[in-house]
Coordinates of C-alpha atoms in Angstrom, one line a residue:
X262 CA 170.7 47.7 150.4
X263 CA 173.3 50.6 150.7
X264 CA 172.6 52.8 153.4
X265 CA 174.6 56.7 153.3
X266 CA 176.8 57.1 156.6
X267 CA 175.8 60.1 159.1
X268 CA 178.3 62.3 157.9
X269 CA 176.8 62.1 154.4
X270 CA 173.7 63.2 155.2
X271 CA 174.7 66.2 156.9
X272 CA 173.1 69.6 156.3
X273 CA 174.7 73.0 155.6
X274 CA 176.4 74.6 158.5
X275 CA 175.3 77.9 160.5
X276 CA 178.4 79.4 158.6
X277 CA 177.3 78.4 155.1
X278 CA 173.6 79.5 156.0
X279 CA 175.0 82.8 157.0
X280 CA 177.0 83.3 154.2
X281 CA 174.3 82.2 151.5
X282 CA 171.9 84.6 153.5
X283 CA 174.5 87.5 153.2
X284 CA 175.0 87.0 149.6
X285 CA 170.9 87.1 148.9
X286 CA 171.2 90.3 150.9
X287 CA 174.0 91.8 148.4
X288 CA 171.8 90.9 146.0
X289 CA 168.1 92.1 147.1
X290 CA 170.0 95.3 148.1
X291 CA 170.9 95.8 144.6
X292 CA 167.8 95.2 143.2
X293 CA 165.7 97.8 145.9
X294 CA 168.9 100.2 145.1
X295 CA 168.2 100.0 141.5
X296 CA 164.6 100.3 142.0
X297 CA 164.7 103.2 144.0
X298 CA 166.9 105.1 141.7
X299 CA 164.7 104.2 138.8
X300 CA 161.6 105.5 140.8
X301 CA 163.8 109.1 141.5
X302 CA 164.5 109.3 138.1
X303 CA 160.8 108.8 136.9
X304 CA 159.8 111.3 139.5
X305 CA 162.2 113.7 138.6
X306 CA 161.7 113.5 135.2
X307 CA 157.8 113.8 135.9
X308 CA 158.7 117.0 137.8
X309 CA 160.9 118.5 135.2
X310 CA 157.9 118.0 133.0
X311 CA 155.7 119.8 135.1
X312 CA 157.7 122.6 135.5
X313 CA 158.2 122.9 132.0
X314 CA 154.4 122.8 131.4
X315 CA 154.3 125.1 133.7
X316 CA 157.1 127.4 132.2
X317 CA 155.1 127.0 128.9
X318 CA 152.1 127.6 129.8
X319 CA 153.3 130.7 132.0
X320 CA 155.3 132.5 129.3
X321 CA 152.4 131.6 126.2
X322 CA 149.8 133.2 128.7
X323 CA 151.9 136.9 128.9
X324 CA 152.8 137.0 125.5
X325 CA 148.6 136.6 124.4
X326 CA 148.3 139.4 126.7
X327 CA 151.1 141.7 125.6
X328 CA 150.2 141.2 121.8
X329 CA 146.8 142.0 122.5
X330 CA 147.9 145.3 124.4
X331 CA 146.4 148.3 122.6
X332 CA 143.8 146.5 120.7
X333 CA 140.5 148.0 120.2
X334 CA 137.0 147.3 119.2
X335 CA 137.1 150.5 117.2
X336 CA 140.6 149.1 115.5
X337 CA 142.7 152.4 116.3
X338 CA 146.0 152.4 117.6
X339 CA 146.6 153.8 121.2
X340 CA 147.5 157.4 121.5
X341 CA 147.7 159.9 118.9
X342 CA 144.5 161.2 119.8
X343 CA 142.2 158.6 118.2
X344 CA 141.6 157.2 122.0
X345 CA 140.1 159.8 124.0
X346 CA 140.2 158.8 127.5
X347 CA 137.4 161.0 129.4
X348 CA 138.2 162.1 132.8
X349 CA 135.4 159.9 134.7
X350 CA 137.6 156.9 133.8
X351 CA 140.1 157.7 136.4
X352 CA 143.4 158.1 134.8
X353 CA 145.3 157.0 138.0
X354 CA 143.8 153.5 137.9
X355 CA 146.6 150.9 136.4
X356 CA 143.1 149.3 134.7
X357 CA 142.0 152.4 133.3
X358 CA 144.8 152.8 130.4
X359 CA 146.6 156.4 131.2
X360 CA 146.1 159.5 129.7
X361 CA 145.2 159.4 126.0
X362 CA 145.6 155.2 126.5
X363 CA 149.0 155.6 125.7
X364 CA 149.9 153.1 128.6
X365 CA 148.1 150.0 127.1
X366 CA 151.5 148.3 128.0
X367 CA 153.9 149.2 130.8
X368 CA 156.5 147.0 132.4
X369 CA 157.8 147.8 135.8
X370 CA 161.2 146.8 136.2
X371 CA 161.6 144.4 140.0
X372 CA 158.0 144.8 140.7
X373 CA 158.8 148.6 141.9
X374 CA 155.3 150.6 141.7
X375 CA 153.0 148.0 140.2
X376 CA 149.9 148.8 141.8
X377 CA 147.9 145.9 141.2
X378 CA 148.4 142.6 143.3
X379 CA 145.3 142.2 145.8
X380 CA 145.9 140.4 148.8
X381 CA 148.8 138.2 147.2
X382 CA 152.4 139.6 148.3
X383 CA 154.6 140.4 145.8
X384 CA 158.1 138.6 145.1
X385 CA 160.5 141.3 145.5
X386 CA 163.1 141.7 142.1
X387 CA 160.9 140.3 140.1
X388 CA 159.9 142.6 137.1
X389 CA 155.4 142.7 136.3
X390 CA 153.4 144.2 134.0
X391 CA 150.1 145.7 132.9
X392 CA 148.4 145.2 129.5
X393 CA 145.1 147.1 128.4
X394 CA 143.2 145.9 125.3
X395 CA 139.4 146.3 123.9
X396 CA 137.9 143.3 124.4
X397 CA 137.2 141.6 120.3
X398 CA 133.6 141.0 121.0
X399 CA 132.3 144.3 120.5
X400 CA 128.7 145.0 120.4
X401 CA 126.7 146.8 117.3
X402 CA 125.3 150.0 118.3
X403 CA 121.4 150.2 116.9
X404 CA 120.8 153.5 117.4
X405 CA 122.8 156.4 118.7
X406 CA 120.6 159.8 118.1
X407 CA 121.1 162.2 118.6
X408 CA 124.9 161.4 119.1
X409 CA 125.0 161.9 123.5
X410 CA 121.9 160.5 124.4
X411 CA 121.2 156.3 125.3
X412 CA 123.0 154.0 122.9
X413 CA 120.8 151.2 121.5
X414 CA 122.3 147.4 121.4
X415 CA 120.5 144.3 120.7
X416 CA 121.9 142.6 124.4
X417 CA 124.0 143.4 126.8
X418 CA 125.5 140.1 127.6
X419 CA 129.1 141.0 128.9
X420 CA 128.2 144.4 129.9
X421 CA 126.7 146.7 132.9
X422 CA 126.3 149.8 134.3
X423 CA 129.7 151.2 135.8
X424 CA 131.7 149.0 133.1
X425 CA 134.8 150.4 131.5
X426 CA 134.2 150.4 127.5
X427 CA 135.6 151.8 124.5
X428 CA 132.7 153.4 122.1
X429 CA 133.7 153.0 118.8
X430 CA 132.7 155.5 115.6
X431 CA 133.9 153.7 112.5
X432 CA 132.5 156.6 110.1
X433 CA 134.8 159.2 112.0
X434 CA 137.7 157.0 112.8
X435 CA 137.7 157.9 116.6
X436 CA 136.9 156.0 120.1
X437 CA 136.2 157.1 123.2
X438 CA 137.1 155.4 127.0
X439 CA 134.1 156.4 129.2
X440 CA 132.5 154.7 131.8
X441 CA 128.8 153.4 131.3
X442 CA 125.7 154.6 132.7
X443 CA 122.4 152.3 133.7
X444 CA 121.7 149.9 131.0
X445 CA 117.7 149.5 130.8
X446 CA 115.1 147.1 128.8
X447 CA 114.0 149.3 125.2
X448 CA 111.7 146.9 123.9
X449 CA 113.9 144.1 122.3
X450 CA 117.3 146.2 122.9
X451 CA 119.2 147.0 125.4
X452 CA 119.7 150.8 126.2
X453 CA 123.3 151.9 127.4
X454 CA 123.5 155.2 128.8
X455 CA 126.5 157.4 129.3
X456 CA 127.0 158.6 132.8
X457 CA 128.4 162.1 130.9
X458 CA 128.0 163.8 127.8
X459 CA 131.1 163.3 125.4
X460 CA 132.5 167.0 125.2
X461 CA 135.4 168.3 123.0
X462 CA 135.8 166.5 119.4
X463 CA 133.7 163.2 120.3
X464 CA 130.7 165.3 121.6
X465 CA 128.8 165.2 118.5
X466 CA 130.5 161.3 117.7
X467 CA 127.9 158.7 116.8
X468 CA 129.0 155.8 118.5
X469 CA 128.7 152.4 115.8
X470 CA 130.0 150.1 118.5
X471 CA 130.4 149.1 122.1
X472 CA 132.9 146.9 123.7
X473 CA 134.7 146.2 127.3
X474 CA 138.0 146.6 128.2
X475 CA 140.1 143.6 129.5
X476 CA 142.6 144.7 131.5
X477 CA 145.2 142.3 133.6
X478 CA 148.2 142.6 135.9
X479 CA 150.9 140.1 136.0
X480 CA 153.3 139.5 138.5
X481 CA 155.1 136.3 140.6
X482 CA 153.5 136.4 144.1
X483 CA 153.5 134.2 147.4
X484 CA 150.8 131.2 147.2
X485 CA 149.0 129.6 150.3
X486 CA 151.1 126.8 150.0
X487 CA 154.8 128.1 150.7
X488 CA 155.6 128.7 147.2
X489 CA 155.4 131.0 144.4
X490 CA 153.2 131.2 141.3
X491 CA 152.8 133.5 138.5
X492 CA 149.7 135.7 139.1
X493 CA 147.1 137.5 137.0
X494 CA 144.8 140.5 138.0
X495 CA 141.7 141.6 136.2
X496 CA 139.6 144.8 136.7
X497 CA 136.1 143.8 138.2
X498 CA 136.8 141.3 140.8
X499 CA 138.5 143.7 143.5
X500 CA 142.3 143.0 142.7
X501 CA 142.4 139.2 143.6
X502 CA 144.8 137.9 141.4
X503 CA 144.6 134.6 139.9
X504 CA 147.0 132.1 140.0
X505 CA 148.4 130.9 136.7
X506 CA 150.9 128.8 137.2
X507 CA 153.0 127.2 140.1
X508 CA 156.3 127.4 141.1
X509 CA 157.5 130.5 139.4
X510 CA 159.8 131.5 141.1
X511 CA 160.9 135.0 139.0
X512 CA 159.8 137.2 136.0
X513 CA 162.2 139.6 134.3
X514 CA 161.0 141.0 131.2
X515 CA 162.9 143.4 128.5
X516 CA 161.8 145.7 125.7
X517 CA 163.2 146.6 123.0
X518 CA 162.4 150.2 121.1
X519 CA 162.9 151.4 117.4
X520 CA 166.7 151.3 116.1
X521 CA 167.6 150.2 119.1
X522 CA 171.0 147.8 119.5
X523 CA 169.4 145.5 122.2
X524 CA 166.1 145.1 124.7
X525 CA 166.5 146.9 127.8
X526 CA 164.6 146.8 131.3
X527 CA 161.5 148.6 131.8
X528 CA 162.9 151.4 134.3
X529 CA 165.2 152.3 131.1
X530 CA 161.9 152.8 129.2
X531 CA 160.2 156.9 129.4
X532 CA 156.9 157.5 129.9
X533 CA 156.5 158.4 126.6
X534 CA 158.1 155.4 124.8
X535 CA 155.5 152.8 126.2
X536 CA 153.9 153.3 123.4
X537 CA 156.7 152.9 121.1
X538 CA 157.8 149.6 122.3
X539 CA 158.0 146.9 119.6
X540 CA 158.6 143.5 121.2
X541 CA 159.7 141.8 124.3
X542 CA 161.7 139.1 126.1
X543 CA 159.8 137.3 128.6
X544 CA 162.1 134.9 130.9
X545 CA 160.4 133.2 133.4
X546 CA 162.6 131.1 136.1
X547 CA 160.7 127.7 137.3
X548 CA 161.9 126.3 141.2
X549 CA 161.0 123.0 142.3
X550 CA 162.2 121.4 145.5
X551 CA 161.9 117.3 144.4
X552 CA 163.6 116.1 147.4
X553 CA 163.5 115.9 151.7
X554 CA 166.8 117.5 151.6
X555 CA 165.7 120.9 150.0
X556 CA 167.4 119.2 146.0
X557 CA 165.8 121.1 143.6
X558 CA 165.0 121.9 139.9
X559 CA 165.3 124.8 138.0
X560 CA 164.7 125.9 135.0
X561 CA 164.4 128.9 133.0
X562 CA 162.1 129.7 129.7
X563 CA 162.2 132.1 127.8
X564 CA 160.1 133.8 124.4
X565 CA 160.2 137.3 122.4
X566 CA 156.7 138.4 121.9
X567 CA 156.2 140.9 118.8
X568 CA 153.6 143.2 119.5
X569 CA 151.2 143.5 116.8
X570 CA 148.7 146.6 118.3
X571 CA 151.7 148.5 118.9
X572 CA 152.0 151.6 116.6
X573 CA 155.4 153.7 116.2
X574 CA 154.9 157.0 117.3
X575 CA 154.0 159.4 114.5
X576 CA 151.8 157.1 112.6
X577 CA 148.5 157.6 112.6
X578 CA 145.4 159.7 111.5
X579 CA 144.0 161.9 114.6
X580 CA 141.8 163.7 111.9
X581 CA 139.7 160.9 110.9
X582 CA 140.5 158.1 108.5
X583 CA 141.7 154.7 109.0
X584 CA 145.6 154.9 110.7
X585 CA 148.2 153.7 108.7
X586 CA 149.7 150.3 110.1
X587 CA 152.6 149.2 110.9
X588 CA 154.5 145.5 110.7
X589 CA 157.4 145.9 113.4
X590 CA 159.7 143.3 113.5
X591 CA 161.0 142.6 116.9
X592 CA 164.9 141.9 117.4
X593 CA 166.6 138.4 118.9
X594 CA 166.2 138.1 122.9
X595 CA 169.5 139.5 124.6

């Protein structure tokens, strides 16, 4: 029997131990390295893709709003003197539409003078707007007679007393803003009074429909957690805004007019050419901090928004009649 010396059956030395142990290190530390940059790109792709969602979902949100601007239960374009706008509906309020509800859309160019934010504070620069439309799901007026008195409907789910509404006269091809009186039981029906008479050309209108108005607010505002977010007001829940979407961290919005060369901001809009806007350019800029050391992503979305309520200034029937429409096209974005 051959038996191995002592010196061949020695082990590895502390020095080979160390150095096998350093290599597995080199090793092991490039797999965690790897890992760990695969797990900061999946996260940062994840939050790119929020904040595109977001962006998305942000911008689609304004431009429902801003084509629905002007739209009526009574299908009558704003101004020209088919919407009356009665003087109990205070024409101060940023809800209530303006005089003659010519301002069914008005941008305000850095935030300056939007008067609608509750207790949310504002981001200063960027630009907000209002938007004013008739609310689609108009009710059928039974009985109006004589014209001035109660207005018969068959419920008044959606509606009470101190409400906003349009009252619509299809026959005479007018509408009337007015603010609603008590709203009582009349056997089966519903009985909506008006707090005043209609006086002028509407006071002997018989009203064919009812409906609300839906009226909202938008602007980028500080959340409760640090950050900003895109907000939304409504009329009818005391100015608190809701908050649409996170990490919005600007809103700058254009408008472009008839035979214009290009959109331009809303302090380069008149009073008077509210009505005649056309289209828009909403650009909404998205923030995200992804990292410990303040890294962040941003990105900015934009889309042009065509409005379709919006008629051109001089169009119209204010004698009775159904208006003439119009099909604007709006321009590229600038």
């Amino acid at each position: 029997m051959t038996c191995l010396s002592r010196d061949a059956q020695r082990g590895l030395t502390l020095v080979e131990l160390m150095i096998a142990m350093l290599l597995g290190l080199i090793v092991v530390g490039g797999v965690l390295g790897l890992f760990i940059s695969n797990s900061e790109t999946h996260r940062r792709t994840g939050d790119l893709a929020r904040i595109q969602e977001n962006a998305r979902i942000g911008v689609q949100f304004i431009g429902r709003s801003m084509r629905e601007a002007g739209g009526n239960p009574c299908g009558l374009p704003p101004g020209m003197g088919l919407i009356f706008h009665l003087a109990e509906a205070p024409q101060n309020s940023w809800w209530a539409g303006g005089n003659d509800f010519k301002f069914s859309l008005i941008g305000y160019a850095g935030g300056n003078g939007f008067p609608a934010n509750g207790s949310v504070t504002r981001v200063n620069g960027s630009d907000a707007i209002v938007t004013v439309s008739g609310s689609a799901f108009a009710k059928t007026v039974i009985s109006d007679a004589p014209p001035g008195g109660a207005m018969l409907i068959s419920s008044n789910e959606g509606l009470a007393a101190d409400d906003i509404m349009f009252a619509c006269s299809m026959s005479r091809g007018r509408g009337v803003v007015f603010k609603a009186g008590k709203i009582s039981v009349s056997g089966t029906n519903r009985s909506v009074a008006r707090t005043n008479r209609f006086e002028g050309a509407v006071e002997d209108m018989p009203v064919t429909a009812l409906g609300k108005i839906n009226a909202e607010g938008w602007f980028v505002g500080r959340n409760t957690r640090g950050g900003t977010s895109l907000y939304r007001a409504f009329i009818g829940d005391n100015g608190q805004p809701e908050e649409i979407a996170q990490d919005v961290a600007a809103m700058h919005i254009s408008y472009l007019l008839p035979n214009a060369n290009g959109y331009v901001a809303a302090n380069e809009v008149s009073d008077d050419d509210w009505l005649n806007v056309i289209a828009a350019y909403i650009e909404l800029t998205i923030t995200r901090n992804v990292a410990a050391n303040g890294t962040a992503i941003q990105r900015t979305v934009g889309l042009t928004v065509n409005l379709r309520n919006k008629f051109v200034l001089g169009r119209g029937n204010p004698d009775g009649g159904a208006p003439d429409e119009g099909d604007p096209d709006g321009g590229n974005p600038p």
